[in-house]
PDB file of C-alpha atoms in Angstrom:
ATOM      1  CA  UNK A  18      28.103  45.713  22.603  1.00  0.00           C
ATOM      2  CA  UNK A  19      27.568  45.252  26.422  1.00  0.00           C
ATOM      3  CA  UNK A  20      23.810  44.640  25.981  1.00  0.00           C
ATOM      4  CA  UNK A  21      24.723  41.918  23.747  1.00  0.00           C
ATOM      5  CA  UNK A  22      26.869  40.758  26.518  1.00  0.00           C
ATOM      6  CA  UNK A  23      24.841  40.826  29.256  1.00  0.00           C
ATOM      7  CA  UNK A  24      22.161  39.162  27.053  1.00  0.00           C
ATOM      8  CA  UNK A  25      24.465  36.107  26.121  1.00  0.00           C
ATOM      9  CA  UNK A  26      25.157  35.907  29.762  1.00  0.00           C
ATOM     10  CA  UNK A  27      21.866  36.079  30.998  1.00  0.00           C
ATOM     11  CA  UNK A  28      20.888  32.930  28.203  1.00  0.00           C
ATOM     12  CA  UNK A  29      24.113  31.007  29.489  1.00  0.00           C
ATOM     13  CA  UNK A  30      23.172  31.689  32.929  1.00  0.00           C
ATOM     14  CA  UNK A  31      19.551  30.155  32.061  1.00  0.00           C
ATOM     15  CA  UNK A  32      20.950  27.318  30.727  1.00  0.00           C
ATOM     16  CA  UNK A  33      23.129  26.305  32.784  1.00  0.00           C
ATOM     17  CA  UNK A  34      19.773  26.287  35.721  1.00  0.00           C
ATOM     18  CA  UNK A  35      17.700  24.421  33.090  1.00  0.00           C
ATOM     19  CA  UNK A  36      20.888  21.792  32.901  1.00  0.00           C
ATOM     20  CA  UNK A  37      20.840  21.698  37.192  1.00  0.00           C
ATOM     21  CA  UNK A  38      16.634  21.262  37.773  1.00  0.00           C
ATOM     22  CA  UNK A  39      16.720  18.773  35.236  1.00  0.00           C
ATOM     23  CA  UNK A  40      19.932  16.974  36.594  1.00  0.00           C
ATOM     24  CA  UNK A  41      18.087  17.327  40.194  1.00  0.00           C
ATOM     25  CA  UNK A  42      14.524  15.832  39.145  1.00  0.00           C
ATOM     26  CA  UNK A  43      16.782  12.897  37.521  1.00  0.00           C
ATOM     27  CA  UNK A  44      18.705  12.977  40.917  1.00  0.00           C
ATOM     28  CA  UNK A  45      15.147  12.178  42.679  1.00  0.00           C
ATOM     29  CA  UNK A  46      13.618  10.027  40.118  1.00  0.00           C
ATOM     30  CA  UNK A  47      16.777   7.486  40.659  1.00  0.00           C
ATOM     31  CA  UNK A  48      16.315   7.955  44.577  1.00  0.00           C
ATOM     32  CA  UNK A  49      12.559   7.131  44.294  1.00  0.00           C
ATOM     33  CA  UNK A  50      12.974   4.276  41.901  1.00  0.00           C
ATOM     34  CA  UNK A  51      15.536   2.364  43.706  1.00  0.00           C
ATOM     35  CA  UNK A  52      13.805   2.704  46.727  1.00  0.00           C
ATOM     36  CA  UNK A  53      10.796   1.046  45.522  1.00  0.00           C
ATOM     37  CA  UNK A  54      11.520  -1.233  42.751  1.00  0.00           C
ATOM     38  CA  UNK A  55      15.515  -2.220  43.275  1.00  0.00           C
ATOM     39  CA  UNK A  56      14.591  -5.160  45.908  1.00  0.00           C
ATOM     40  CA  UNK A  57      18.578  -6.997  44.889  1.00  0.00           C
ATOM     41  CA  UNK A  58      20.062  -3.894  46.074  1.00  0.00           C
ATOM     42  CA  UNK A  59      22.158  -3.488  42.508  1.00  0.00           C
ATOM     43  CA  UNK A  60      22.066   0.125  41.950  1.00  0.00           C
ATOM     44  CA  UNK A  61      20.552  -1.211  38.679  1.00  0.00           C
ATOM     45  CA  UNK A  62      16.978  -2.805  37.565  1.00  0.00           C
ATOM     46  CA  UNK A  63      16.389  -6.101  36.475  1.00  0.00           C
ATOM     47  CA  UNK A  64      14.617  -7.186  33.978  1.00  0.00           C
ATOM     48  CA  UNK A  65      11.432  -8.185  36.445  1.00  0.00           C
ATOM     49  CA  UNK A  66      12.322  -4.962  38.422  1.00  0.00           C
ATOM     50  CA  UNK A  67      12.196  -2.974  35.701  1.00  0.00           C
ATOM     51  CA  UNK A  68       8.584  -4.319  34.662  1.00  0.00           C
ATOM     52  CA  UNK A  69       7.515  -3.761  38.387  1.00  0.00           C
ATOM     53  CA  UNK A  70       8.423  -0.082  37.712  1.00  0.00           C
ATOM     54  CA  UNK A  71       6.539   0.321  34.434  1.00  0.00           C
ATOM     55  CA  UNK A  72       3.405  -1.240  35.682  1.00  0.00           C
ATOM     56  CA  UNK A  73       3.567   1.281  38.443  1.00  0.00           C
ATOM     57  CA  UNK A  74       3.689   3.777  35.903  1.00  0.00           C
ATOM     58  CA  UNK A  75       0.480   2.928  34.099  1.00  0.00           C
ATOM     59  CA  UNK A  76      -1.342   2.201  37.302  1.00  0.00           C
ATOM     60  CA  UNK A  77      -1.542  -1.670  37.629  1.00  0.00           C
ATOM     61  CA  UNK A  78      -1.644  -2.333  34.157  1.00  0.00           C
ATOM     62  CA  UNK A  79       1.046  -5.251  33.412  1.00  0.00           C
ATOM     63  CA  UNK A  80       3.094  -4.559  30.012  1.00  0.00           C
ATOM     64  CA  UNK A  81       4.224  -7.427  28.063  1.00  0.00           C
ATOM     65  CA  UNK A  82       7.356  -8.791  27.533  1.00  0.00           C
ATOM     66  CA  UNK A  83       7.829  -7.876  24.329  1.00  0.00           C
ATOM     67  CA  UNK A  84       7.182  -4.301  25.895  1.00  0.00           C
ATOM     68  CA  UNK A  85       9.609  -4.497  28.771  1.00  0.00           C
ATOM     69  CA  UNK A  86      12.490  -5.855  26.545  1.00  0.00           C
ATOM     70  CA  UNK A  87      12.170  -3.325  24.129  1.00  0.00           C
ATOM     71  CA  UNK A  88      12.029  -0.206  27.041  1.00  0.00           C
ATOM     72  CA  UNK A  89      14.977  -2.369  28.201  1.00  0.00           C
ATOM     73  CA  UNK A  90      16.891  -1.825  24.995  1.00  0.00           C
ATOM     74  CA  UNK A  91      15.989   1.299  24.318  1.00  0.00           C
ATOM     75  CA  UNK A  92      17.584   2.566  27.547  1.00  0.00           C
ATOM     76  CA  UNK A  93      20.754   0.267  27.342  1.00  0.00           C
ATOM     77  CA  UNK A  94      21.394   0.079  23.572  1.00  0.00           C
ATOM     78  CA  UNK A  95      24.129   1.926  22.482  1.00  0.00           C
ATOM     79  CA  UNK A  96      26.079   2.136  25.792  1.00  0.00           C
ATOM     80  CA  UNK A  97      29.747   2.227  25.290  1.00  0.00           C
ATOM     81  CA  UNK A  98      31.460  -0.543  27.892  1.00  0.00           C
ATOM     82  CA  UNK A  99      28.620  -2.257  28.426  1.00  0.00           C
ATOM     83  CA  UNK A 100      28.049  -6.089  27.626  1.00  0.00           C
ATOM     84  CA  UNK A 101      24.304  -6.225  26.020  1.00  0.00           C
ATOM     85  CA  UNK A 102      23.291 -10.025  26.372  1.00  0.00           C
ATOM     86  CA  UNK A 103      21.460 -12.035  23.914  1.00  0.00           C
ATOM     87  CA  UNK A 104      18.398 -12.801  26.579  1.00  0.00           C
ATOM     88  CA  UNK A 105      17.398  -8.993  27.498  1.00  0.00           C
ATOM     89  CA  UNK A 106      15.690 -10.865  30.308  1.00  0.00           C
ATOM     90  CA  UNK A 107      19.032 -11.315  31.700  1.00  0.00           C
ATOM     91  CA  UNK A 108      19.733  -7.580  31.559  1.00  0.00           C
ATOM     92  CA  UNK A 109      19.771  -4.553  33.972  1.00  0.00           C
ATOM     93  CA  UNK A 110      19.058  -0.594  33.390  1.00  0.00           C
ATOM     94  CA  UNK A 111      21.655   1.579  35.358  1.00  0.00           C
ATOM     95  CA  UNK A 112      20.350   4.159  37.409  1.00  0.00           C
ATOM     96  CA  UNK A 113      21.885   6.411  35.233  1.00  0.00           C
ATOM     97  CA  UNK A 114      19.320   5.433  32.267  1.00  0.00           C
ATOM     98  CA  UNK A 115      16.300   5.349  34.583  1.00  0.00           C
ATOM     99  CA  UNK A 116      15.172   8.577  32.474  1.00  0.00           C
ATOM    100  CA  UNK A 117      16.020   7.295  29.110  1.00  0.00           C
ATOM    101  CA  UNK A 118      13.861   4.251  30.051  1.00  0.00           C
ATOM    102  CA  UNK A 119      10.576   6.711  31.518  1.00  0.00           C
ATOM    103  CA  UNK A 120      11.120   8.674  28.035  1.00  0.00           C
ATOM    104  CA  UNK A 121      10.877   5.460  25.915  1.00  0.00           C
ATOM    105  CA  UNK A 122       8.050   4.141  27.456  1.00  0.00           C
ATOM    106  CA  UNK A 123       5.662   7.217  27.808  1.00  0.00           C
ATOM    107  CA  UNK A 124       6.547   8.205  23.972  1.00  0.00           C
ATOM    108  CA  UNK A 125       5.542   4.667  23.034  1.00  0.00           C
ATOM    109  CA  UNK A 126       1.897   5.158  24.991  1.00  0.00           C
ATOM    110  CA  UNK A 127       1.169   8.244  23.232  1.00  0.00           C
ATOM    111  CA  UNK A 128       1.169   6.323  20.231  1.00  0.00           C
ATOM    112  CA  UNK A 129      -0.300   3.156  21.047  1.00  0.00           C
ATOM    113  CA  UNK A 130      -3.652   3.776  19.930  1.00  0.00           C
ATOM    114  CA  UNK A 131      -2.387   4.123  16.738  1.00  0.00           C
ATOM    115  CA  UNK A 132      -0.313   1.411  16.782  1.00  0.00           C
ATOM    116  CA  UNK A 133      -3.085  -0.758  17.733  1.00  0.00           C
ATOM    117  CA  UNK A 134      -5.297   0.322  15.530  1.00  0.00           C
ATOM    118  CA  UNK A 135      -2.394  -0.949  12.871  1.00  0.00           C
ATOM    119  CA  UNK A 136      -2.018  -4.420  14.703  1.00  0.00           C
ATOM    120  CA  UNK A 137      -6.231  -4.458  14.461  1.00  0.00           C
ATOM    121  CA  UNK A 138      -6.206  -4.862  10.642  1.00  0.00           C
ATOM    122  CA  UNK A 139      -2.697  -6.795   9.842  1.00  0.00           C
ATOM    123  CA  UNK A 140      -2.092  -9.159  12.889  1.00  0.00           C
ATOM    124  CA  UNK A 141      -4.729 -11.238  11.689  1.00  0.00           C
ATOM    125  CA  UNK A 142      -3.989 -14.030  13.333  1.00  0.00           C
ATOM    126  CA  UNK A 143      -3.573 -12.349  16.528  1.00  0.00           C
ATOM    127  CA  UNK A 144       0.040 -13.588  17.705  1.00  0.00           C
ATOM    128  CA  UNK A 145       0.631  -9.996  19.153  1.00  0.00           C
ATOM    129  CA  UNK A 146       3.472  -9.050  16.570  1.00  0.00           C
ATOM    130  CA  UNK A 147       3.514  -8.767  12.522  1.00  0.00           C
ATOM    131  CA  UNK A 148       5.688 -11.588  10.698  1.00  0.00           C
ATOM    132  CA  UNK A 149       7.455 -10.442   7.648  1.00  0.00           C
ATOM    133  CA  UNK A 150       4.553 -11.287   5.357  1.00  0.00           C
ATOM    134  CA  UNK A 151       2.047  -8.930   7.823  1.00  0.00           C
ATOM    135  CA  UNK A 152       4.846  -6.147   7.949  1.00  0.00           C
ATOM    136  CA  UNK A 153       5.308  -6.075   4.087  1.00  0.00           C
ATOM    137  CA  UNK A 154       1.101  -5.451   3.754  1.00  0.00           C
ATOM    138  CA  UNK A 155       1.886  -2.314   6.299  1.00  0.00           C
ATOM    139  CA  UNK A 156       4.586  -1.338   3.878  1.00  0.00           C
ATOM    140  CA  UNK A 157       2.495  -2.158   0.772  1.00  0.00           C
ATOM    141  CA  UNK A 158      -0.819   0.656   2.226  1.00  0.00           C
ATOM    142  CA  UNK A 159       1.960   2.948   3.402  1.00  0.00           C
ATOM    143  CA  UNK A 160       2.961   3.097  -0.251  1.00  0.00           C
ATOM    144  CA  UNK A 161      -0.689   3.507  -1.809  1.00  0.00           C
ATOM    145  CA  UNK A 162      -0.882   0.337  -2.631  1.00  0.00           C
ATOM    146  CA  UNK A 163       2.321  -0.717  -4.366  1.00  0.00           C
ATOM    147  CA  UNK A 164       4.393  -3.398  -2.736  1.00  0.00           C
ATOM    148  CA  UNK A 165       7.659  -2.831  -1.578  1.00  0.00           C
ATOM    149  CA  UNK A 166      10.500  -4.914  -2.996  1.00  0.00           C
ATOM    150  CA  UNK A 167      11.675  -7.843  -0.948  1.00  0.00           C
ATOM    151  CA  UNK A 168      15.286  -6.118   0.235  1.00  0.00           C
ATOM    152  CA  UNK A 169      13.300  -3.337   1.550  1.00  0.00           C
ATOM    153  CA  UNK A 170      10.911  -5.397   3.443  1.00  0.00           C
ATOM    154  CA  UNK A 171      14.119  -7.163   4.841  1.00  0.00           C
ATOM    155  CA  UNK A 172      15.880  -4.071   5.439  1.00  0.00           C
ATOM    156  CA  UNK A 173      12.876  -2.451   7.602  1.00  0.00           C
ATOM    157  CA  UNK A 174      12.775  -5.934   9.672  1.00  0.00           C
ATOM    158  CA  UNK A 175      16.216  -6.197  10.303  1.00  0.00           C
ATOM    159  CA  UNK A 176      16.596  -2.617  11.789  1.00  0.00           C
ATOM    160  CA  UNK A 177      13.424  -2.323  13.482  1.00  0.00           C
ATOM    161  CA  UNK A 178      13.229  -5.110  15.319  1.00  0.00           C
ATOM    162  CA  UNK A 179      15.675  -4.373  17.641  1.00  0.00           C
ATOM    163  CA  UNK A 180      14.627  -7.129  20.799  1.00  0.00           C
ATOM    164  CA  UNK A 181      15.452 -10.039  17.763  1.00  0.00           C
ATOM    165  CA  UNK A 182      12.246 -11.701  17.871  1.00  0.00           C
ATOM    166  CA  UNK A 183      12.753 -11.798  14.309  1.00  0.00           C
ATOM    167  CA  UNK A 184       8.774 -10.024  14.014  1.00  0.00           C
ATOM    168  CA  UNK A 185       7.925  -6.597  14.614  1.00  0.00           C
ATOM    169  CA  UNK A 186       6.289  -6.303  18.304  1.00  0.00           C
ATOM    170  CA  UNK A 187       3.787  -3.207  18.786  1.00  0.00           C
ATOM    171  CA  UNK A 188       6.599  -1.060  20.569  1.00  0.00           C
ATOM    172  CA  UNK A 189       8.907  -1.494  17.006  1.00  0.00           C
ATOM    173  CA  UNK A 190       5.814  -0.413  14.569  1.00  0.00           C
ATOM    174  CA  UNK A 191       6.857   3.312  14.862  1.00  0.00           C
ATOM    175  CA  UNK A 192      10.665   2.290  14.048  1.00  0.00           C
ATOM    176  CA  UNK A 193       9.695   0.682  11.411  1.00  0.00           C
ATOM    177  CA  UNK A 194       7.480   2.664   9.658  1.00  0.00           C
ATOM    178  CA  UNK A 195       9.977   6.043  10.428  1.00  0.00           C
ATOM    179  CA  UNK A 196      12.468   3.083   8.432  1.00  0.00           C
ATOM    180  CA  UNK A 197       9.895   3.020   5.437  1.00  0.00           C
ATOM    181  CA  UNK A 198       9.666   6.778   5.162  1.00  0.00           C
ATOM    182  CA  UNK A 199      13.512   6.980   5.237  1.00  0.00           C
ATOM    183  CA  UNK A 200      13.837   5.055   2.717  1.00  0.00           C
ATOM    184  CA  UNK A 201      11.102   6.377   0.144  1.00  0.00           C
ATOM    185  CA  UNK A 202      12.492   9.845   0.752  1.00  0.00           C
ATOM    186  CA  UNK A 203      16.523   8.564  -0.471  1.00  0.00           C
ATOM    187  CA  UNK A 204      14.158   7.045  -3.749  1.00  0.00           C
ATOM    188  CA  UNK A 205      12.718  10.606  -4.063  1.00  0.00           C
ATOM    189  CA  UNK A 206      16.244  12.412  -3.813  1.00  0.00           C
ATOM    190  CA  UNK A 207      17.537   9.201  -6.191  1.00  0.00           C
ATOM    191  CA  UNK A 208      15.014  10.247  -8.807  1.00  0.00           C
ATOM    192  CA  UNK A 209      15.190  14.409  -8.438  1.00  0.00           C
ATOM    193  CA  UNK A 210      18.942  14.067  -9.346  1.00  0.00           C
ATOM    194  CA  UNK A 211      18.300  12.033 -12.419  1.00  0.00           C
ATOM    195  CA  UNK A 212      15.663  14.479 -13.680  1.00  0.00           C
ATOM    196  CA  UNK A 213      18.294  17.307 -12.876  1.00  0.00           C
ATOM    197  CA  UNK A 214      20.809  15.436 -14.533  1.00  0.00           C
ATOM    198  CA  UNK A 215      18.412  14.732 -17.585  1.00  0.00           C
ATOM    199  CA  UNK A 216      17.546  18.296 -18.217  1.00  0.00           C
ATOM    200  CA  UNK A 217      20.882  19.664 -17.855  1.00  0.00           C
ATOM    201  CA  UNK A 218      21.840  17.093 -20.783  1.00  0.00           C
ATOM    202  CA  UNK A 219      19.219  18.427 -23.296  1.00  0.00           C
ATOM    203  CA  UNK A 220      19.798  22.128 -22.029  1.00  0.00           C
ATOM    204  CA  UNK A 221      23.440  21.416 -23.004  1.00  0.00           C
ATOM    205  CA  UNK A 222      22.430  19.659 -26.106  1.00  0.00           C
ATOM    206  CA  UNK A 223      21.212  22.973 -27.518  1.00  0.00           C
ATOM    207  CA  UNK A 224      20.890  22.795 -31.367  1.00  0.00           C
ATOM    208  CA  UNK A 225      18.219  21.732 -33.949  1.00  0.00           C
ATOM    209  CA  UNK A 226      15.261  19.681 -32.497  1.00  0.00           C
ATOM    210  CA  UNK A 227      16.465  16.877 -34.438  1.00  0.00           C
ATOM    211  CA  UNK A 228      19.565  17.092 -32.202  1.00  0.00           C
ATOM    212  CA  UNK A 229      17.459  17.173 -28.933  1.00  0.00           C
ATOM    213  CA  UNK A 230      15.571  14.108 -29.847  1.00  0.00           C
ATOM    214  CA  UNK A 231      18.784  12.424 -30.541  1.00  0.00           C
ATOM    215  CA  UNK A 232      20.184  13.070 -26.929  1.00  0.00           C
ATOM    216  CA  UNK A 233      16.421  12.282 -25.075  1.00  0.00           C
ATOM    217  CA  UNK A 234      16.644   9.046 -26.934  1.00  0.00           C
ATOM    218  CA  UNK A 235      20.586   8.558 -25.519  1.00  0.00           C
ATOM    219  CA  UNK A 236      18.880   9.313 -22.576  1.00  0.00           C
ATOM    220  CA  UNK A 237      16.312   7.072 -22.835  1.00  0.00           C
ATOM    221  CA  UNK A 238      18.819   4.096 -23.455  1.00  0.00           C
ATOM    222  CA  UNK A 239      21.133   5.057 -20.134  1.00  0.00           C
ATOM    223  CA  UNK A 240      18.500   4.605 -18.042  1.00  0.00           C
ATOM    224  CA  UNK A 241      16.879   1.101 -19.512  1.00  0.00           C
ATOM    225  CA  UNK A 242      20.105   0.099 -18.952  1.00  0.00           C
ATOM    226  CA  UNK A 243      20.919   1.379 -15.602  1.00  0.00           C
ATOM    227  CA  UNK A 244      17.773  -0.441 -15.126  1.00  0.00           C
ATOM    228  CA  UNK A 245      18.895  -3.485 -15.958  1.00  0.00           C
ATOM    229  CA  UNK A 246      21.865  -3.864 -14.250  1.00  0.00           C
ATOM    230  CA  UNK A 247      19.882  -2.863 -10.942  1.00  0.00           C
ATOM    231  CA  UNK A 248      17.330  -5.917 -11.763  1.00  0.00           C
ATOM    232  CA  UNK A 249      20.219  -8.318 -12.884  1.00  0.00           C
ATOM    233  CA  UNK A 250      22.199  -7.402  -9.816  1.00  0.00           C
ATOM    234  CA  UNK A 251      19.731  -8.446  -7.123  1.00  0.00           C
ATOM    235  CA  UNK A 252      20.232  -8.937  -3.252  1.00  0.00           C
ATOM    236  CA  UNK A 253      23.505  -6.643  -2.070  1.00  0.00           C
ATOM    237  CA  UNK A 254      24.218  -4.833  -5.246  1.00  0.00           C
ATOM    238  CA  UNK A 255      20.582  -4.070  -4.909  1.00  0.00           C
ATOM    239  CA  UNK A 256      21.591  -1.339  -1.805  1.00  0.00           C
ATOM    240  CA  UNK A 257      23.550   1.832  -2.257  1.00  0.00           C
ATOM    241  CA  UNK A 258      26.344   2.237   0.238  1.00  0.00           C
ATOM    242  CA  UNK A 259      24.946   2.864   3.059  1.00  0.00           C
ATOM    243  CA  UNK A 260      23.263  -0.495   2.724  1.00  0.00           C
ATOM    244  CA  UNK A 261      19.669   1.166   1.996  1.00  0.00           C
ATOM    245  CA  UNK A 262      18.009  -0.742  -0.833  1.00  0.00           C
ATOM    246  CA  UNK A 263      17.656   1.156  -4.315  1.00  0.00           C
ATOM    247  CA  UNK A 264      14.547   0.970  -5.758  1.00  0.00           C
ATOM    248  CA  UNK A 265      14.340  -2.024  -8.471  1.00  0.00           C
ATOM    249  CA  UNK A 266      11.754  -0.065 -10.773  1.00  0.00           C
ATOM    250  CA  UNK A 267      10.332   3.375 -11.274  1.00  0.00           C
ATOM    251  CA  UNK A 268       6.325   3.370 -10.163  1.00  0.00           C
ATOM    252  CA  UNK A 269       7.069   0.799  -7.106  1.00  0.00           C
ATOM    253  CA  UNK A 270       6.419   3.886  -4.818  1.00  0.00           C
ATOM    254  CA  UNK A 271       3.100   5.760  -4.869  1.00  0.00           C
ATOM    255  CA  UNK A 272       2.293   8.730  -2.700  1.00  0.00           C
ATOM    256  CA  UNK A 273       3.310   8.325   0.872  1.00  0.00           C
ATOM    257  CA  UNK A 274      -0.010   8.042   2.859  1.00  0.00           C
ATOM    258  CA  UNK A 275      -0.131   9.228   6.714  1.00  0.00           C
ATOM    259  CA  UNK A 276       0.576   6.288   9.281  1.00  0.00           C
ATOM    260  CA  UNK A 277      -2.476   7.198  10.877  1.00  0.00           C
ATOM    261  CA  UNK A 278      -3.947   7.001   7.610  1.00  0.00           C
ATOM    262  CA  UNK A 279      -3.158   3.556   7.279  1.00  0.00           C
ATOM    263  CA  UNK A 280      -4.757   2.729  10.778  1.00  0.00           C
ATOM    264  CA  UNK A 281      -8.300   3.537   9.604  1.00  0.00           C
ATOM    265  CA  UNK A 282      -8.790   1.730   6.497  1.00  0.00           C
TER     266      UNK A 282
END
């Protein structure tokens, strides 16, 4: 009983000097990044400050704005009391969210030959983001070929592109294709409970075969008609409660392929 003790105190006492060395290094990455980039004197970065700082990080290389804007919301979104504007140009980073904004930014490069490999084959007309028409050919290869329905291309656009461009910019492909898989694995789920819910009707069933075939036809005739109402209902009835879309008809979604996958083809 001691040992156990001293163990949990030793892991609590480890802990708590993870918390403190990481609470210092964010202590001096403030320090060092108001001191360079903060020329207003804020406490805070603008939005030209902030892309200063970022082009310091990957050694003279300028990012977008597109780029900037989203590391921008990434590190403000979501902060309670604080007044996002409509132009993130506009906006500043506290110091206190100087990390949040390093973390977005590096986890974005580790990607972006990926991503660009993506915006190689479907930005064909090489604007630098994917309109909704571009983004629902991403959709349609991430789902072997069979294209998505319309309220799911809307619903992956309107949650992923979180600057409000109204496209998806390179820095919102990952978002939006971690939106597609979401939603193809609440179809899967959707499905596995009917098909439990199917055979524990004809295990109940029990009786002569002629019985069995009676209740798989019953069956049969729930689900054309739960079919129907889904098609005749359209546009919001089309989305379940948590306002994900439901899946218009069985053999829409095909095997999920890997979004690395879809870069190569």
């Amino acid at each position: 009983m001691a040992t156990a003790v001293i163990f949990a105190k030793e892991r609590e006492c480890a802990r708590r000097k993870e918390l403190y060395l990481r609470q210092k290094d964010h202590e001096r990455l403030v320090a060092d990044v108001l001191k360079s980039y903060d020329k207003g004197h804020t406490g805070s970065l603008s939005f030209d400050e902030l892309k200063a700082w970022l082009t310091s990080i990957e050694q003279g290389v300028t990012p977008s704005e597109s780029e900037c804007k989203w590391v921008m919301r990434m590190a403000i979104d979501r902060t309670p009391g604080l007044d996002m504007p409509n132009d993130l140009m506009e906006a500043f980073v506290p110091a206190k969210y100087f990390g949040r904004a390093a973390e977005s930014w590096l986890a974005y490069k580790e990607t972006q030959g990926e991503i660009n490999a993506v915006f190689k084959k479907f930005d064909t007309d090489d604007s630098g983001w994917l309109d909704r028409d571009q983004l629902k050919q991403v959709l349609t290869t991430l789902n072997a070929g069979g294209a998505p329905a319309e309220q799911e291309v809307d619903y992956v656009l309107k949650r992923a592109d979180v600057i409000g461009s109204g496209n998806i910019t390179k820095p919102e492909l990952a978002m939006a294709i971690s939106l597609w898989y979401t939603l193809e694995e609440k179809h899967e789920k959707s499905r596995s409970s009917f098909a439990g819910a199917h055979a524990i009707a004809a295990a109940a069933s029990g009786g002569s075969d002629h019985h069995k075939k009676g209740s798989h036809k019953k069956m049969e005739a729930h689900l054309e008609g739960e079919e129907g109402k889904e098609q005749a209902a359209g546009g919001e009835a089309g989305k379940d409660a948590e306002g994900v879309p439901s899946k218009p008809q069985e053999g829409q979604t095909g095997d999920k392929v890997a979004a690395k996958g879809a870069c190569g083809e």
